[in-house]
CSV table of C-alpha atoms in Angstrom, one decimal:
chain,number,residue,atom,x,y,z
X,1,MET,CA,-60.1,-36.3,76.5
X,2,ARG,CA,-58.9,-34.7,73.1
X,3,THR,CA,-62.4,-35.2,72.0
X,4,VAL,CA,-64.1,-33.8,74.7
X,5,PHE,CA,-62.0,-30.7,74.6
X,6,ALA,CA,-62.5,-30.5,70.9
X,7,ALA,CA,-66.3,-30.4,71.1
X,8,LEU,CA,-66.2,-28.2,74.1
X,9,SER,CA,-64.2,-25.6,71.9
X,10,ALA,CA,-66.5,-26.2,69.1
X,11,LEU,CA,-69.5,-25.8,71.2
X,12,ILE,CA,-67.9,-22.4,72.8
X,13,ALA,CA,-67.2,-21.0,69.2
X,14,PHE,CA,-70.9,-21.9,67.9
X,15,ALA,CA,-72.0,-20.0,71.2
X,16,SER,CA,-70.1,-17.0,70.5
X,17,LEU,CA,-71.5,-17.0,67.0
X,18,ALA,CA,-75.0,-17.0,68.2
X,19,VAL,CA,-75.0,-14.3,70.4
X,20,ALA,CA,-73.0,-11.9,68.0
X,21,GLN,CA,-74.9,-8.8,67.7
X,22,PRO,CA,-75.2,-6.9,64.4
X,23,THR,CA,-73.3,-4.0,63.8
X,24,TYR,CA,-73.9,-0.6,61.6
X,25,SER,CA,-71.0,-1.5,59.5
X,26,ASN,CA,-71.8,-5.0,58.5
X,27,GLU,CA,-75.4,-5.8,58.7
X,28,ILE,CA,-77.3,-2.5,59.3
X,29,SER,CA,-75.8,-0.2,56.7
X,30,ARG,CA,-76.5,-3.4,54.2
X,31,ILE,CA,-80.1,-3.1,55.0
X,32,PHE,CA,-80.5,0.5,54.8
X,33,ARG,CA,-78.8,0.4,51.5
X,34,ALA,CA,-81.1,-2.1,50.0
X,35,LYS,CA,-84.4,-1.0,51.7
X,36,CYS,CA,-84.0,2.6,52.6
X,37,GLU,CA,-81.8,4.7,51.0
X,38,GLN,CA,-83.8,4.9,47.6
X,39,CYS,CA,-85.8,7.8,49.4
X,40,HIS,CA,-83.5,8.3,52.4
X,41,ARG,CA,-80.7,10.1,50.4
X,42,GLU,CA,-79.8,13.5,49.6
X,43,GLY,CA,-82.1,15.5,48.0
X,44,ASP,CA,-84.8,13.0,48.1
X,45,ILE,CA,-88.4,12.7,49.7
X,46,ALA,CA,-87.4,11.3,52.9
X,47,PRO,CA,-86.7,13.8,55.7
X,48,PHE,CA,-83.3,12.8,56.7
X,49,ALA,CA,-80.7,10.9,54.6
X,50,LEU,CA,-79.1,7.8,56.2
X,51,LYS,CA,-75.9,8.5,54.6
X,52,ASP,CA,-73.4,7.4,57.7
X,53,TYR,CA,-73.5,6.0,61.1
X,54,ASP,CA,-73.9,9.1,63.1
X,55,THR,CA,-77.2,9.9,61.2
X,56,ALA,CA,-78.2,6.5,61.6
X,57,VAL,CA,-77.4,6.9,65.5
X,58,ALA,CA,-79.2,10.1,65.5
X,59,TRP,CA,-82.6,8.9,64.2
X,60,SER,CA,-82.4,5.2,65.8
X,61,GLU,CA,-85.4,5.7,68.3
X,62,ASP,CA,-87.4,7.2,65.1
X,63,ILE,CA,-86.3,4.3,63.2
X,64,LYS,CA,-87.3,2.0,65.9
X,65,ARG,CA,-90.8,3.4,66.3
X,66,VAL,CA,-91.8,3.7,62.5
X,67,LEU,CA,-90.5,0.3,62.2
X,68,SER,CA,-92.5,-1.2,65.0
X,69,THR,CA,-95.8,0.4,63.8
X,70,ASN,CA,-95.1,-0.8,60.4
X,71,LYS,CA,-95.2,2.8,59.1
X,72,MET,CA,-91.7,2.5,57.2
X,73,PRO,CA,-91.1,1.2,54.6
X,74,PRO,CA,-94.1,2.6,52.9
X,75,TRP,CA,-94.8,-0.8,51.2
X,76,LYS,CA,-98.7,-1.3,50.2
X,77,PRO,CA,-98.9,-4.5,48.8
X,78,GLU,CA,-100.6,-7.2,51.1
X,79,PRO,CA,-97.9,-10.3,51.5
X,80,GLY,CA,-99.1,-13.9,49.8
X,81,ILE,CA,-101.2,-12.2,47.0
X,82,GLY,CA,-98.5,-12.3,44.2
X,83,GLU,CA,-94.9,-11.0,44.7
X,84,PHE,CA,-93.4,-7.6,43.3
X,85,ARG,CA,-90.0,-7.3,41.9
X,86,ASN,CA,-87.9,-4.7,43.5
X,87,ASN,CA,-89.8,-5.5,47.0
X,88,PHE,CA,-88.4,-3.2,49.7
X,89,SER,CA,-90.5,-4.2,52.5
X,90,LEU,CA,-88.4,-5.6,55.4
X,91,THR,CA,-88.4,-8.9,56.3
X,92,ASP,CA,-88.8,-10.1,60.0
X,93,GLU,CA,-85.2,-11.0,60.2
X,94,GLU,CA,-84.1,-7.8,59.0
X,95,LYS,CA,-86.4,-5.7,61.3
X,96,GLN,CA,-85.2,-7.8,64.4
X,97,ALA,CA,-81.6,-7.2,63.3
X,98,ILE,CA,-82.2,-3.4,63.5
X,99,PHE,CA,-84.0,-3.7,66.7
X,100,ALA,CA,-81.1,-5.8,68.2
X,101,TRP,CA,-78.6,-3.1,66.7
X,102,ILE,CA,-80.7,-0.3,68.6
X,103,ASP,CA,-81.3,-2.3,71.9
X,104,ASN,CA,-77.7,-3.2,72.1
X,105,GLY,CA,-76.4,0.2,72.0
X,106,THR,CA,-76.1,0.9,68.1
X,107,PRO,CA,-72.4,-0.5,67.8
X,108,GLN,CA,-70.7,0.8,64.8
X,109,GLY,CA,-68.6,-2.1,64.2
X,110,ASP,CA,-65.7,-2.1,61.8
X,111,PRO,CA,-65.7,0.8,59.1
X,112,ALA,CA,-63.9,-1.4,56.7
X,113,ASP,CA,-66.7,-3.7,56.7
X,114,LEU,CA,-68.8,-0.8,55.1
X,115,LEU,CA,-70.0,-1.0,51.5
X,116,GLU,CA,-68.6,1.4,48.7
X,117,ALA,CA,-70.6,4.8,48.3
X,118,PRO,CA,-73.3,4.2,45.7
X,119,GLU,CA,-72.9,5.8,42.3
X,120,ALA,CA,-74.4,8.9,41.6
X,121,LYS,CA,-78.0,8.1,39.9
X,122,SER,CA,-79.8,9.9,37.1
X,123,GLU,CA,-82.8,11.9,38.1
X,124,TRP,CA,-84.6,9.4,36.4
X,125,PRO,CA,-84.0,6.0,38.2
X,126,LEU,CA,-85.4,3.8,35.4
X,127,GLY,CA,-83.6,5.6,32.9
X,128,GLN,CA,-84.2,8.5,30.3
X,129,PRO,CA,-88.0,8.0,29.4
X,130,ASP,CA,-89.2,8.1,25.8
X,131,LEU,CA,-92.4,9.6,26.7
X,132,ASP,CA,-92.3,12.7,29.0
X,133,LEU,CA,-95.8,13.9,30.1
X,134,ARG,CA,-96.0,17.0,32.2
X,135,MET,CA,-98.4,18.7,34.5
X,136,LEU,CA,-99.8,21.9,32.5
X,137,GLN,CA,-99.4,24.3,35.3
X,138,THR,CA,-97.3,24.2,38.5
X,139,PHE,CA,-98.7,23.8,42.2
X,140,THR,CA,-97.3,24.3,45.3
X,141,PRO,CA,-99.7,23.2,48.4
X,142,ALA,CA,-100.0,25.5,51.4
X,143,ARG,CA,-97.7,24.6,54.2
X,144,GLY,CA,-99.0,23.0,57.5
X,145,LYS,CA,-101.1,20.2,56.4
X,146,ASP,CA,-101.3,17.3,54.1
X,147,VAL,CA,-102.9,18.3,50.7
X,148,TYR,CA,-104.2,15.7,48.2
X,149,ARG,CA,-104.6,17.1,45.0
X,150,CYS,CA,-105.4,15.7,41.6
X,151,PHE,CA,-104.3,17.0,38.4
X,152,VAL,CA,-105.0,16.3,34.8
X,153,ILE,CA,-102.1,15.5,32.4
X,154,PRO,CA,-103.0,15.1,28.9
X,155,THR,CA,-100.9,12.3,27.0
X,156,GLY,CA,-101.1,14.2,23.7
X,157,LEU,CA,-101.4,10.7,22.0
X,158,ASP,CA,-103.5,9.6,19.1
X,159,SER,CA,-103.1,5.9,19.1
X,160,THR,CA,-102.9,3.1,21.4
X,161,ARG,CA,-99.5,3.0,23.3
X,162,PHE,CA,-98.2,0.3,25.9
X,163,LEU,CA,-96.2,1.2,28.8
X,164,SER,CA,-93.4,-0.8,30.1
X,165,ALA,CA,-92.6,1.3,33.1
X,166,ILE,CA,-93.8,4.4,34.5
X,167,ASP,CA,-91.7,6.9,37.0
X,168,VAL,CA,-92.4,10.2,38.5
X,169,LEU,CA,-90.0,12.9,38.9
X,170,PRO,CA,-91.8,15.7,41.0
X,171,GLY,CA,-90.3,19.4,40.8
X,172,ASN,CA,-89.7,19.6,44.6
X,173,ARG,CA,-89.4,15.8,45.9
X,174,SER,CA,-89.2,17.2,49.5
X,175,ILE,CA,-92.9,18.0,49.6
X,176,VAL,CA,-94.1,15.1,47.5
X,177,HIS,CA,-94.8,12.1,49.9
X,178,HIS,CA,-96.6,9.7,47.2
X,179,VAL,CA,-98.4,9.7,43.8
X,180,LEU,CA,-101.2,7.7,42.6
X,181,LEU,CA,-102.0,7.1,38.9
X,182,TYR,CA,-105.6,6.7,37.3
X,183,GLN,CA,-106.5,6.8,33.4
X,184,ASP,CA,-109.7,8.7,32.7
X,185,THR,CA,-111.0,7.4,29.5
X,186,GLN,CA,-114.6,9.3,29.9
X,187,GLY,CA,-113.0,12.7,30.3
X,188,VAL,CA,-114.6,13.1,33.7
X,189,THR,CA,-111.6,15.0,35.3
X,190,ASP,CA,-111.4,17.3,32.6
X,191,LYS,CA,-114.8,18.9,33.8
X,192,LEU,CA,-113.4,19.1,37.3
X,193,ASP,CA,-109.8,20.7,36.4
X,194,GLY,CA,-109.6,24.1,37.7
X,195,GLN,CA,-113.1,24.7,39.0
X,196,ASP,CA,-111.8,26.2,42.2
X,197,GLY,CA,-109.2,28.5,40.4
X,198,GLN,CA,-106.2,26.4,41.2
X,199,PRO,CA,-104.7,23.7,38.9
X,200,GLY,CA,-106.1,20.3,39.3
X,201,TYR,CA,-108.9,19.5,41.8
X,202,ASP,CA,-109.6,18.6,45.4
X,203,CYS,CA,-109.2,14.8,45.8
């Protein structure tokens, strides 16, 4: 009888563990910290900062929608073709945890489980650069639609240099969604630059 009772108790304990629902304070805040907060933080590119439980709840339906359509996080490399360091795409398990949290009423959990607030970062996430290349003129796009604009940024280098890392620091992060970098070794872009009276040229 004792053996049966012990087995039954273990089964009940296991079943309780299996149906445990993720909470913001425990699982969800950690997923946001690892995969989302590099953009969803104060003063950065994302439209809101995932700074606390109330903000996460307020945006929960939008979060579910953009995750369901794979619009977020904006990770472009195709899976299975090489692996990138610092991959911030969500795993299937992380997505399902977020969906379960939202579908279960966005439980907060115990605030004592929250991670400590992250340390303030430098404006250069990869550290102070030893080569700083800047646009020759500032450019502010018109409001109301996406603008794709190319800019010519001379390197000023007269010898071959190898770059170990590249970071981009927009003058206004709230209006810059993404940046694509190309190397022009033929001087083609110099001929296009400024032809319409504005810095750069239409991409």
